[in-house]
mmCIF file of C-alpha atoms and ligand atoms in Angstrom:
data_model
loop_
_atom_site.group_PDB
_atom_site.id
_atom_site.type_symbol
_atom_site.label_atom_id
_atom_site.label_comp_id
_atom_site.label_asym_id
_atom_site.label_seq_id
_atom_site.Cartn_x
_atom_site.Cartn_y
_atom_site.Cartn_z
ATOM 1 C CA MET E 1 -62.401 28.573 34.461
ATOM 2 C CA LEU E 2 -61.656 32.273 35.440
ATOM 3 C CA THR E 3 -64.509 32.051 38.469
ATOM 4 C CA GLY E 4 -63.993 34.446 41.097
ATOM 5 C CA LEU E 5 -61.906 36.921 39.449
ATOM 6 C CA ASN E 6 -63.197 40.275 38.847
ATOM 7 C CA ILE E 7 -61.727 41.936 36.010
ATOM 8 C CA ALA E 8 -62.355 45.825 35.082
ATOM 9 C CA LEU E 9 -62.404 46.244 31.481
ATOM 10 C CA ILE E 10 -62.366 49.775 30.568
ATOM 11 C CA GLY E 11 -62.712 51.339 27.049
ATOM 12 C CA GLY E 12 -61.953 50.232 23.344
ATOM 13 C CA ASP E 13 -63.808 49.061 20.215
ATOM 14 C CA ALA E 14 -65.133 46.163 18.616
ATOM 15 C CA ARG E 15 -62.425 43.934 19.467
ATOM 16 C CA GLN E 16 -62.987 44.141 23.167
ATOM 17 C CA LEU E 17 -66.360 42.404 22.307
ATOM 18 C CA GLU E 18 -64.378 38.908 21.576
ATOM 19 C CA VAL E 19 -62.761 39.572 24.894
ATOM 20 C CA ILE E 20 -65.747 40.211 26.902
ATOM 21 C CA ARG E 21 -67.607 36.995 25.388
ATOM 22 C CA LYS E 22 -64.324 34.808 25.990
ATOM 23 C CA LEU E 23 -63.884 35.806 29.151
ATOM 24 C CA VAL E 24 -67.815 35.626 30.374
ATOM 25 C CA GLU E 25 -67.833 32.076 29.189
ATOM 26 C CA LEU E 26 -64.674 31.288 31.282
ATOM 27 C CA ASP E 27 -67.081 32.896 34.269
ATOM 28 C CA ALA E 28 -64.813 35.571 34.721
ATOM 29 C CA LYS E 29 -66.917 38.945 36.794
ATOM 30 C CA ILE E 30 -66.390 41.522 34.383
ATOM 31 C CA PHE E 31 -67.276 45.109 35.090
ATOM 32 C CA LEU E 32 -67.480 47.107 31.667
ATOM 33 C CA VAL E 33 -66.492 51.172 31.956
ATOM 34 C CA GLY E 34 -67.024 53.128 28.529
ATOM 35 C CA PHE E 35 -69.690 50.631 27.111
ATOM 36 C CA ASP E 36 -73.173 52.497 27.934
ATOM 37 C CA GLN E 37 -73.853 52.964 24.191
ATOM 38 C CA LEU E 38 -73.456 49.309 23.788
ATOM 39 C CA ASP E 39 -77.060 47.782 22.944
ATOM 40 C CA HIS E 40 -75.851 43.971 23.562
ATOM 41 C CA ALA E 41 -75.964 42.887 27.130
ATOM 42 C CA PHE E 42 -73.571 39.963 28.095
ATOM 43 C CA THR E 43 -74.604 37.958 31.338
ATOM 44 C CA GLY E 44 -71.881 38.045 33.667
ATOM 45 C CA ALA E 45 -70.901 41.419 32.320
ATOM 46 C CA LYS E 46 -72.046 44.471 34.179
ATOM 47 C CA LYS E 47 -72.024 48.004 32.907
ATOM 48 C CA ALA E 48 -70.546 50.620 35.303
ATOM 49 C CA LYS E 49 -68.869 54.205 35.434
ATOM 50 C CA ILE E 50 -65.498 54.451 36.579
ATOM 51 C CA GLU E 51 -66.000 56.488 39.760
ATOM 52 C CA GLU E 52 -68.929 53.338 40.558
ATOM 53 C CA LEU E 53 -66.358 50.580 40.671
ATOM 54 C CA ASN E 54 -64.196 49.467 44.098
ATOM 55 C CA PHE E 55 -60.834 49.265 42.499
ATOM 56 C CA SER E 56 -59.464 47.147 45.525
ATOM 57 C CA GLU E 57 -61.861 44.254 44.276
ATOM 58 C CA ILE E 58 -60.313 44.123 40.676
ATOM 59 C CA ASP E 59 -57.929 41.338 40.373
ATOM 60 C CA ALA E 60 -57.195 42.557 36.773
ATOM 61 C CA MET E 61 -57.660 45.968 34.534
ATOM 62 C CA ILE E 62 -57.705 45.411 30.405
ATOM 63 C CA LEU E 63 -56.894 48.668 28.423
ATOM 64 C CA PRO E 64 -57.920 49.329 25.018
ATOM 65 C CA VAL E 65 -55.135 48.239 22.458
ATOM 66 C CA SER E 66 -54.084 51.630 22.418
ATOM 67 C CA GLY E 67 -53.521 51.661 26.519
ATOM 68 C CA THR E 68 -54.155 55.582 27.060
ATOM 69 C CA SER E 69 -53.393 58.757 25.728
ATOM 70 C CA LEU E 70 -50.079 60.690 26.533
ATOM 71 C CA ASP E 71 -52.416 62.629 29.249
ATOM 72 C CA GLY E 72 -54.092 59.432 30.409
ATOM 73 C CA GLN E 73 -57.519 59.353 28.514
ATOM 74 C CA ILE E 74 -58.863 55.966 27.100
ATOM 75 C CA GLU E 75 -60.545 55.572 23.777
ATOM 76 C CA THR E 76 -63.946 53.961 23.577
ATOM 77 C CA VAL E 77 -66.490 54.026 20.576
ATOM 78 C CA PHE E 78 -69.333 52.817 22.894
ATOM 79 C CA SER E 79 -69.156 55.976 25.080
ATOM 80 C CA ASN E 80 -69.354 59.471 25.043
ATOM 81 C CA GLU E 81 -67.824 59.624 28.564
ATOM 82 C CA LYS E 82 -64.248 61.162 29.063
ATOM 83 C CA ILE E 83 -62.352 58.418 31.058
ATOM 84 C CA VAL E 84 -59.129 58.855 32.721
ATOM 85 C CA LEU E 85 -56.826 56.460 33.972
ATOM 86 C CA THR E 86 -55.201 58.069 37.033
ATOM 87 C CA GLU E 87 -52.482 57.722 39.342
ATOM 88 C CA GLU E 88 -55.304 57.286 42.259
ATOM 89 C CA ILE E 89 -56.873 54.545 40.465
ATOM 90 C CA LEU E 90 -54.085 52.331 40.051
ATOM 91 C CA ALA E 91 -52.936 52.427 43.538
ATOM 92 C CA SER E 92 -56.352 51.447 44.716
ATOM 93 C CA THR E 93 -56.127 48.180 43.058
ATOM 94 C CA PRO E 94 -54.799 45.536 45.041
ATOM 95 C CA GLU E 95 -50.817 45.008 44.600
ATOM 96 C CA TYR E 96 -51.043 41.870 42.626
ATOM 97 C CA CYS E 97 -53.374 43.277 39.902
ATOM 98 C CA ARG E 98 -51.900 43.527 36.470
ATOM 99 C CA ILE E 99 -52.852 45.986 33.675
ATOM 100 C CA TYR E 100 -53.170 44.488 30.245
ATOM 101 C CA SER E 101 -53.122 46.814 27.054
ATOM 102 C CA GLY E 102 -51.752 46.483 23.414
ATOM 103 C CA ILE E 103 -49.072 48.910 23.513
ATOM 104 C CA SER E 104 -47.998 51.816 25.837
ATOM 105 C CA ASN E 105 -46.734 55.260 25.897
ATOM 106 C CA GLN E 106 -44.672 57.398 28.427
ATOM 107 C CA TYR E 107 -48.006 58.234 30.426
ATOM 108 C CA LEU E 108 -48.603 54.248 31.179
ATOM 109 C CA ASP E 109 -45.215 53.651 31.844
ATOM 110 C CA ASP E 110 -45.098 56.464 34.216
ATOM 111 C CA LEU E 111 -48.190 55.223 36.341
ATOM 112 C CA VAL E 112 -47.393 51.511 36.741
ATOM 113 C CA SER E 113 -43.884 52.684 37.659
ATOM 114 C CA LYS E 114 -45.101 54.940 40.132
ATOM 115 C CA THR E 115 -47.868 52.450 41.452
ATOM 116 C CA ASN E 116 -45.418 49.415 41.259
ATOM 117 C CA ARG E 117 -47.936 47.406 38.991
ATOM 118 C CA THR E 118 -47.253 44.981 36.429
ATOM 119 C CA LEU E 119 -48.264 46.426 32.969
ATOM 120 C CA VAL E 120 -48.497 43.411 29.819
ATOM 121 C CA GLN E 121 -48.140 44.835 26.531
ATOM 122 C CA LEU E 122 -50.021 41.754 24.140
ATOM 123 C CA PHE E 123 -48.363 43.454 20.899
ATOM 124 C CA GLU E 124 -44.739 42.963 22.182
ATOM 125 C CA ARG E 125 -45.661 39.320 22.330
ATOM 126 C CA ASP E 126 -44.290 37.247 19.390
ATOM 127 C CA ASP E 127 -47.823 35.253 19.378
ATOM 128 C CA VAL E 128 -49.835 38.243 19.306
ATOM 129 C CA ALA E 129 -47.499 39.887 16.594
ATOM 130 C CA ILE E 130 -47.364 37.258 14.325
ATOM 131 C CA TYR E 131 -51.257 36.103 14.447
ATOM 132 C CA ASN E 132 -51.996 40.057 13.924
ATOM 133 C CA SER E 133 -50.107 39.723 10.911
ATOM 134 C CA ILE E 134 -52.549 37.606 9.481
ATOM 135 C CA PRO E 135 -55.119 40.389 9.166
ATOM 136 C CA THR E 136 -52.767 43.066 8.582
ATOM 137 C CA VAL E 137 -51.868 41.386 5.274
ATOM 138 C CA GLU E 138 -55.277 40.700 3.986
ATOM 139 C CA GLY E 139 -55.395 45.089 4.825
ATOM 140 C CA THR E 140 -52.712 45.458 2.836
ATOM 141 C CA ILE E 141 -53.590 43.470 -0.176
ATOM 142 C CA MET E 142 -56.886 45.377 -0.138
ATOM 143 C CA MET E 143 -55.123 48.818 0.206
ATOM 144 C CA VAL E 144 -53.094 48.014 -3.510
ATOM 145 C CA ILE E 145 -55.930 46.890 -4.803
ATOM 146 C CA GLN E 146 -57.693 49.738 -3.989
ATOM 147 C CA HIS E 147 -54.951 52.171 -4.788
ATOM 148 C CA THR E 148 -53.727 50.687 -7.897
ATOM 149 C CA ASP E 149 -54.877 50.272 -11.631
ATOM 150 C CA PHE E 150 -52.600 47.225 -12.214
ATOM 151 C CA THR E 151 -52.685 43.738 -10.653
ATOM 152 C CA ILE E 152 -50.659 42.632 -7.907
ATOM 153 C CA HIS E 153 -49.939 39.396 -9.991
ATOM 154 C CA SER E 154 -46.373 40.332 -11.930
ATOM 155 C CA SER E 155 -45.964 43.719 -10.404
ATOM 156 C CA THR E 156 -42.492 44.631 -8.417
ATOM 157 C CA VAL E 157 -43.051 45.250 -5.092
ATOM 158 C CA ALA E 158 -40.691 46.035 -2.174
ATOM 159 C CA VAL E 159 -41.340 44.983 1.446
ATOM 160 C CA LEU E 160 -38.899 46.708 3.701
ATOM 161 C CA GLY E 161 -37.976 44.909 7.073
ATOM 162 C CA LEU E 162 -38.350 41.216 7.460
ATOM 163 C CA GLY E 163 -39.879 41.329 11.133
ATOM 164 C CA ARG E 164 -43.311 39.577 12.182
ATOM 165 C CA VAL E 165 -45.556 41.655 9.459
ATOM 166 C CA GLY E 166 -42.821 42.106 6.741
ATOM 167 C CA MET E 167 -41.977 38.433 6.382
ATOM 168 C CA SER E 168 -45.996 37.853 6.279
ATOM 169 C CA VAL E 169 -46.524 40.377 3.734
ATOM 170 C CA ALA E 170 -43.691 39.378 1.761
ATOM 171 C CA ARG E 171 -44.669 35.784 1.440
ATOM 172 C CA ALA E 172 -48.504 36.821 0.606
ATOM 173 C CA PHE E 173 -47.516 39.323 -2.117
ATOM 174 C CA HIS E 174 -45.006 35.981 -3.593
ATOM 175 C CA HIS E 175 -47.930 33.770 -3.591
ATOM 176 C CA LEU E 176 -49.719 36.650 -5.266
ATOM 177 C CA GLY E 177 -47.412 36.678 -8.003
ATOM 178 C CA ALA E 178 -45.663 39.515 -7.482
ATOM 179 C CA LYS E 179 -41.979 39.970 -8.119
ATOM 180 C CA VAL E 180 -41.388 40.350 -4.535
ATOM 181 C CA LYS E 181 -37.789 41.918 -3.213
ATOM 182 C CA VAL E 182 -37.362 42.424 0.611
ATOM 183 C CA GLY E 183 -34.635 44.935 2.219
ATOM 184 C CA ALA E 184 -33.101 44.100 5.581
ATOM 185 C CA ARG E 185 -29.540 45.141 7.262
ATOM 186 C CA LYS E 186 -29.315 41.827 8.952
ATOM 187 C CA THR E 187 -27.039 38.788 7.418
ATOM 188 C CA LYS E 188 -29.415 36.437 8.528
ATOM 189 C CA ASP E 189 -32.446 38.145 7.538
ATOM 190 C CA ILE E 190 -31.041 38.043 3.718
ATOM 191 C CA ALA E 191 -30.207 34.241 4.084
ATOM 192 C CA ARG E 192 -34.007 34.018 5.032
ATOM 193 C CA ILE E 193 -35.070 36.047 2.394
ATOM 194 C CA THR E 194 -33.188 33.777 -0.010
ATOM 195 C CA GLU E 195 -34.592 30.687 1.529
ATOM 196 C CA MET E 196 -37.943 31.802 0.886
ATOM 197 C CA GLY E 197 -37.282 32.148 -2.868
ATOM 198 C CA LEU E 198 -37.726 35.852 -2.510
ATOM 199 C CA THR E 199 -35.211 38.350 -3.829
ATOM 200 C CA PRO E 200 -32.862 40.371 -0.848
ATOM 201 C CA PHE E 201 -31.438 43.179 -0.536
ATOM 202 C CA HIS E 202 -29.134 45.349 2.200
ATOM 203 C CA LEU E 203 -31.268 48.777 3.241
ATOM 204 C CA GLN E 204 -28.075 50.506 2.378
ATOM 205 C CA ASN E 205 -28.397 49.875 -1.168
ATOM 206 C CA LEU E 206 -32.462 51.042 -1.171
ATOM 207 C CA GLU E 207 -31.919 54.174 -3.294
ATOM 208 C CA GLU E 208 -31.019 52.002 -6.084
ATOM 209 C CA GLU E 209 -33.530 49.353 -5.395
ATOM 210 C CA VAL E 210 -36.279 51.589 -5.668
ATOM 211 C CA LYS E 211 -36.241 52.483 -9.167
ATOM 212 C CA ASP E 212 -38.126 49.822 -10.722
ATOM 213 C CA LEU E 213 -41.016 49.434 -7.928
ATOM 214 C CA ASP E 214 -44.412 49.333 -8.501
ATOM 215 C CA VAL E 215 -45.500 49.151 -4.985
ATOM 216 C CA CYS E 216 -43.475 49.707 -1.836
ATOM 217 C CA ILE E 217 -44.414 48.138 1.639
ATOM 218 C CA ASN E 218 -43.027 49.608 4.656
ATOM 219 C CA THR E 219 -42.881 47.581 7.788
ATOM 220 C CA ILE E 220 -40.092 49.702 9.286
ATOM 221 C CA PRO E 221 -40.589 52.116 12.199
ATOM 222 C CA HIS E 222 -38.094 54.474 11.379
ATOM 223 C CA PRO E 223 -37.997 57.369 8.774
ATOM 224 C CA ILE E 224 -36.439 54.822 5.918
ATOM 225 C CA LEU E 225 -38.138 56.399 3.073
ATOM 226 C CA THR E 226 -36.429 59.793 2.890
ATOM 227 C CA ALA E 227 -36.938 62.449 0.313
ATOM 228 C CA LYS E 228 -33.901 61.115 -1.153
ATOM 229 C CA VAL E 229 -35.168 57.517 -1.519
ATOM 230 C CA ILE E 230 -38.650 58.941 -3.067
ATOM 231 C CA SER E 231 -36.818 61.190 -5.492
ATOM 232 C CA LYS E 232 -35.754 57.967 -7.298
ATOM 233 C CA MET E 233 -38.974 55.694 -7.585
ATOM 234 C CA PRO E 234 -41.195 55.540 -10.660
ATOM 235 C CA PRO E 235 -43.941 58.544 -10.399
ATOM 236 C CA HIS E 236 -46.307 55.725 -10.193
ATOM 237 C CA THR E 237 -45.173 54.085 -7.236
ATOM 238 C CA LEU E 238 -47.455 53.176 -4.571
ATOM 239 C CA ILE E 239 -46.191 53.537 -0.631
ATOM 240 C CA VAL E 240 -48.068 51.612 1.687
ATOM 241 C CA ASP E 241 -46.639 52.391 5.359
ATOM 242 C CA LEU E 242 -47.744 50.043 7.990
ATOM 243 C CA ALA E 243 -44.926 51.065 10.120
ATOM 244 C CA SER E 244 -46.609 52.392 13.583
ATOM 245 C CA LYS E 245 -47.220 56.434 13.803
ATOM 246 C CA PRO E 246 -45.712 58.253 12.439
ATOM 247 C CA GLY E 247 -44.248 55.999 9.826
ATOM 248 C CA GLY E 248 -41.443 55.406 8.034
ATOM 249 C CA THR E 249 -41.941 57.678 5.235
ATOM 250 C CA ASP E 250 -41.428 61.547 4.209
ATOM 251 C CA PHE E 251 -45.224 62.087 3.366
ATOM 252 C CA ARG E 252 -44.763 65.567 2.619
ATOM 253 C CA TYR E 253 -41.935 64.939 0.184
ATOM 254 C CA ALA E 254 -44.001 62.001 -1.269
ATOM 255 C CA GLU E 255 -47.049 64.597 -1.697
ATOM 256 C CA LYS E 256 -44.794 67.080 -3.604
ATOM 257 C CA ARG E 257 -43.609 64.805 -5.669
ATOM 258 C CA GLY E 258 -46.858 63.313 -6.786
ATOM 259 C CA ILE E 259 -46.177 59.763 -5.154
ATOM 260 C CA LYS E 260 -49.264 58.657 -3.337
ATOM 261 C CA ALA E 261 -48.033 57.251 0.142
ATOM 262 C CA LEU E 262 -50.719 55.961 2.537
ATOM 263 C CA LEU E 263 -50.294 55.377 6.062
ATOM 264 C CA ALA E 264 -52.440 52.176 6.947
ATOM 265 C CA PRO E 265 -52.312 51.499 10.504
ATOM 266 C CA GLY E 266 -54.613 49.655 12.727
ATOM 267 C CA LEU E 267 -55.563 47.333 9.945
ATOM 268 C CA PRO E 268 -56.602 44.231 11.513
ATOM 269 C CA GLY E 269 -59.282 46.246 13.381
ATOM 270 C CA ILE E 270 -60.691 47.895 10.464
ATOM 271 C CA VAL E 271 -60.371 44.639 8.214
ATOM 272 C CA ALA E 272 -60.982 41.892 10.752
ATOM 273 C CA PRO E 273 -62.332 43.498 14.217
ATOM 274 C CA LYS E 274 -63.931 39.846 15.144
ATOM 275 C CA THR E 275 -60.867 38.050 14.181
ATOM 276 C CA ALA E 276 -58.207 40.709 15.645
ATOM 277 C CA GLY E 277 -60.719 40.694 19.036
ATOM 278 C CA GLN E 278 -60.642 36.690 18.841
ATOM 279 C CA ILE E 279 -56.335 37.104 18.690
ATOM 280 C CA LEU E 280 -56.720 39.159 21.653
ATOM 281 C CA ALA E 281 -59.406 37.230 23.731
ATOM 282 C CA ASN E 282 -57.228 34.019 23.307
ATOM 283 C CA VAL E 283 -54.094 35.394 24.547
ATOM 284 C CA LEU E 284 -55.551 37.270 27.146
ATOM 285 C CA SER E 285 -57.786 34.625 28.373
ATOM 286 C CA GLN E 286 -54.316 32.065 28.367
ATOM 287 C CA LEU E 287 -52.599 34.691 30.503
ATOM 288 C CA LEU E 288 -55.406 35.422 33.146
ATOM 289 C CA LEU E 289 -55.514 31.389 33.535
ATOM 290 C CA GLU E 290 -52.034 31.684 34.419
ATOM 291 C CA GLU E 291 -51.718 34.229 36.792
ATOM 292 C CA LEU E 292 -54.647 32.505 38.289
ATOM 293 C CA ALA E 293 -52.823 29.477 38.786
ATOM 294 C CA HIS E 294 -50.022 30.807 40.122
ATOM 295 C CA ARG E 295 -51.561 32.971 42.572
ATOM 296 C CA LYS E 296 -53.334 29.905 43.773
ATOM 297 C CA GLU E 297 -50.171 28.024 44.231
ATOM 298 C CA SER E 298 -48.443 30.655 45.961
ATOM 299 C CA CYS E 299 -51.222 31.025 48.465
HETATM 300 P P1 NAP T 301 -40.967 43.465 14.265
HETATM 301 O O1 NAP T 301 -40.757 42.307 13.986
HETATM 302 O O2 NAP T 301 -39.850 44.219 15.208
HETATM 303 O O3 NAP T 301 -40.078 44.270 12.816
HETATM 304 C C1 NAP T 301 -39.570 45.482 12.808
HETATM 305 C C2 NAP T 301 -38.842 45.571 11.163
HETATM 306 O O4 NAP T 301 -37.834 46.670 11.140
HETATM 307 C C3 NAP T 301 -37.436 44.537 11.536
HETATM 308 O O5 NAP T 301 -37.265 43.764 10.468
HETATM 309 C C4 NAP T 301 -36.102 45.195 12.157
HETATM 310 O O6 NAP T 301 -35.045 44.832 11.532
HETATM 311 C C5 NAP T 301 -36.728 46.624 11.579
HETATM 312 N N1 NAP T 301 -36.090 47.509 11.858
HETATM 313 C C6 NAP T 301 -36.318 48.339 12.943
HETATM 314 N N2 NAP T 301 -35.604 49.590 12.715
HETATM 315 C C7 NAP T 301 -35.058 49.724 11.826
HETATM 316 C C8 NAP T 301 -34.253 50.668 11.359
HETATM 317 N N3 NAP T 301 -33.713 51.614 12.140
HETATM 318 N N4 NAP T 301 -33.170 50.132 10.296
HETATM 319 C C9 NAP T 301 -33.550 49.123 9.451
HETATM 320 N N5 NAP T 301 -34.649 48.217 9.829
HETATM 321 C C10 NAP T 301 -35.473 48.842 11.052
HETATM 322 O O7 NAP T 301 -41.905 44.524 14.189
HETATM 323 P P2 NAP T 301 -43.276 43.925 13.331
HETATM 324 O O8 NAP T 301 -44.424 43.032 14.052
HETATM 325 O O9 NAP T 301 -42.972 43.521 12.155
HETATM 326 O O10 NAP T 301 -44.049 45.239 13.052
HETATM 327 C C11 NAP T 301 -43.725 46.506 12.246
HETATM 328 C C12 NAP T 301 -44.553 47.827 12.381
HETATM 329 O O11 NAP T 301 -45.834 47.521 11.588
HETATM 330 C C13 NAP T 301 -44.413 48.284 13.738
HETATM 331 O O12 NAP T 301 -44.366 49.541 13.838
HETATM 332 C C14 NAP T 301 -45.811 47.788 14.038
HETATM 333 O O13 NAP T 301 -46.387 48.563 15.163
HETATM 334 C C15 NAP T 301 -46.800 48.032 12.803
HETATM 335 N N6 NAP T 301 -47.977 47.023 12.915
HETATM 336 C C16 NAP T 301 -48.761 47.914 12.003
HETATM 337 C C17 NAP T 301 -50.056 47.268 11.748
HETATM 338 C C18 NAP T 301 -51.013 47.745 10.807
HETATM 339 O O14 NAP T 301 -52.336 47.393 10.670
HETATM 340 N N7 NAP T 301 -50.402 49.035 9.978
HETATM 341 C C19 NAP T 301 -50.420 45.821 12.390
HETATM 342 C C20 NAP T 301 -49.457 45.285 12.836
HETATM 343 C C21 NAP T 301 -47.987 45.860 13.092
HETATM 344 P P3 NAP T 301 -33.738 44.595 12.439
HETATM 345 O O15 NAP T 301 -34.073 43.253 13.187
HETATM 346 O O16 NAP T 301 -32.780 44.581 11.984
HETATM 347 O O17 NAP T 301 -33.939 45.684 14.064
#
């Protein structure tokens, strides 16, 4: 149980509701900042404005998946309030206070480094990334169905990258009956793709491999689908770019060439906010329980 733990949950979207639900269940005391327009009331969770919080009593701070913007703003869909995470706020928390977010950026990195606090980026964890790949795959299938006039079954699909998302996407499209080939750069990945019963190719040969594609799904956060590569694709090819912004596609060139290319960020939060929230809630509660046990041991 998280009895006695004071947690500030600042901003976020529908996924945070699952986090609140779980932490309340574990008896933590939650302060909700940026939730003034949320109709639902959680027993054990108190809405507050950021300036009203006594951060010296906060044991852990939970930010939205996006962390902060590059100027420190915290996004929230349940408030119109402008919420900014400042150095002053972090410095006023106890030294052991951990900050949890999905991802980070230069602003947040600088802030935790200046204040000597620990930032935990949940999306860097393999378990979170793998669980999250499940709703990501479902969202990708939805996008491909919405933007094509042919079946996934029997179509030729390339998946670029065999990371945590690439592997799940490739497997799912294979099971839907697509002819799946996967591009990677490591020999161990080429071996794994072969073992999965899919067709491997080295990314060096990408220009050659895109010539017969119906769908190209990119998971590589690096400019990989360049103008030169796109120029080799059949005109009907659909590109779905899953890599984090700005993606790995030359969207300007794709548009010029008349190839439909979609950047599709944040699919888990769009297609399955409840599941995506539960994934975060489970990992967060486990981490907070471990942290609390560790603190009790060292007292
Ligand atoms: P990951 O496990 O790190 O996999 C990344 C893949 O990209 C690996 O196969 C990696 O190969 C390859 N790669 C990276 N840089 C490369 C380069 N310069 N050249 C060739 N290959 C390169 O990451 P992930 O968890 O699968 O996530 C992939 C991307 O999807 C990330 O940008 C993530 O933020 C995003 N994402 C999007 C959604 C969504 O809803 N759209 C959901 C979840 C994740 P090596 O091992 O050879 O480096």
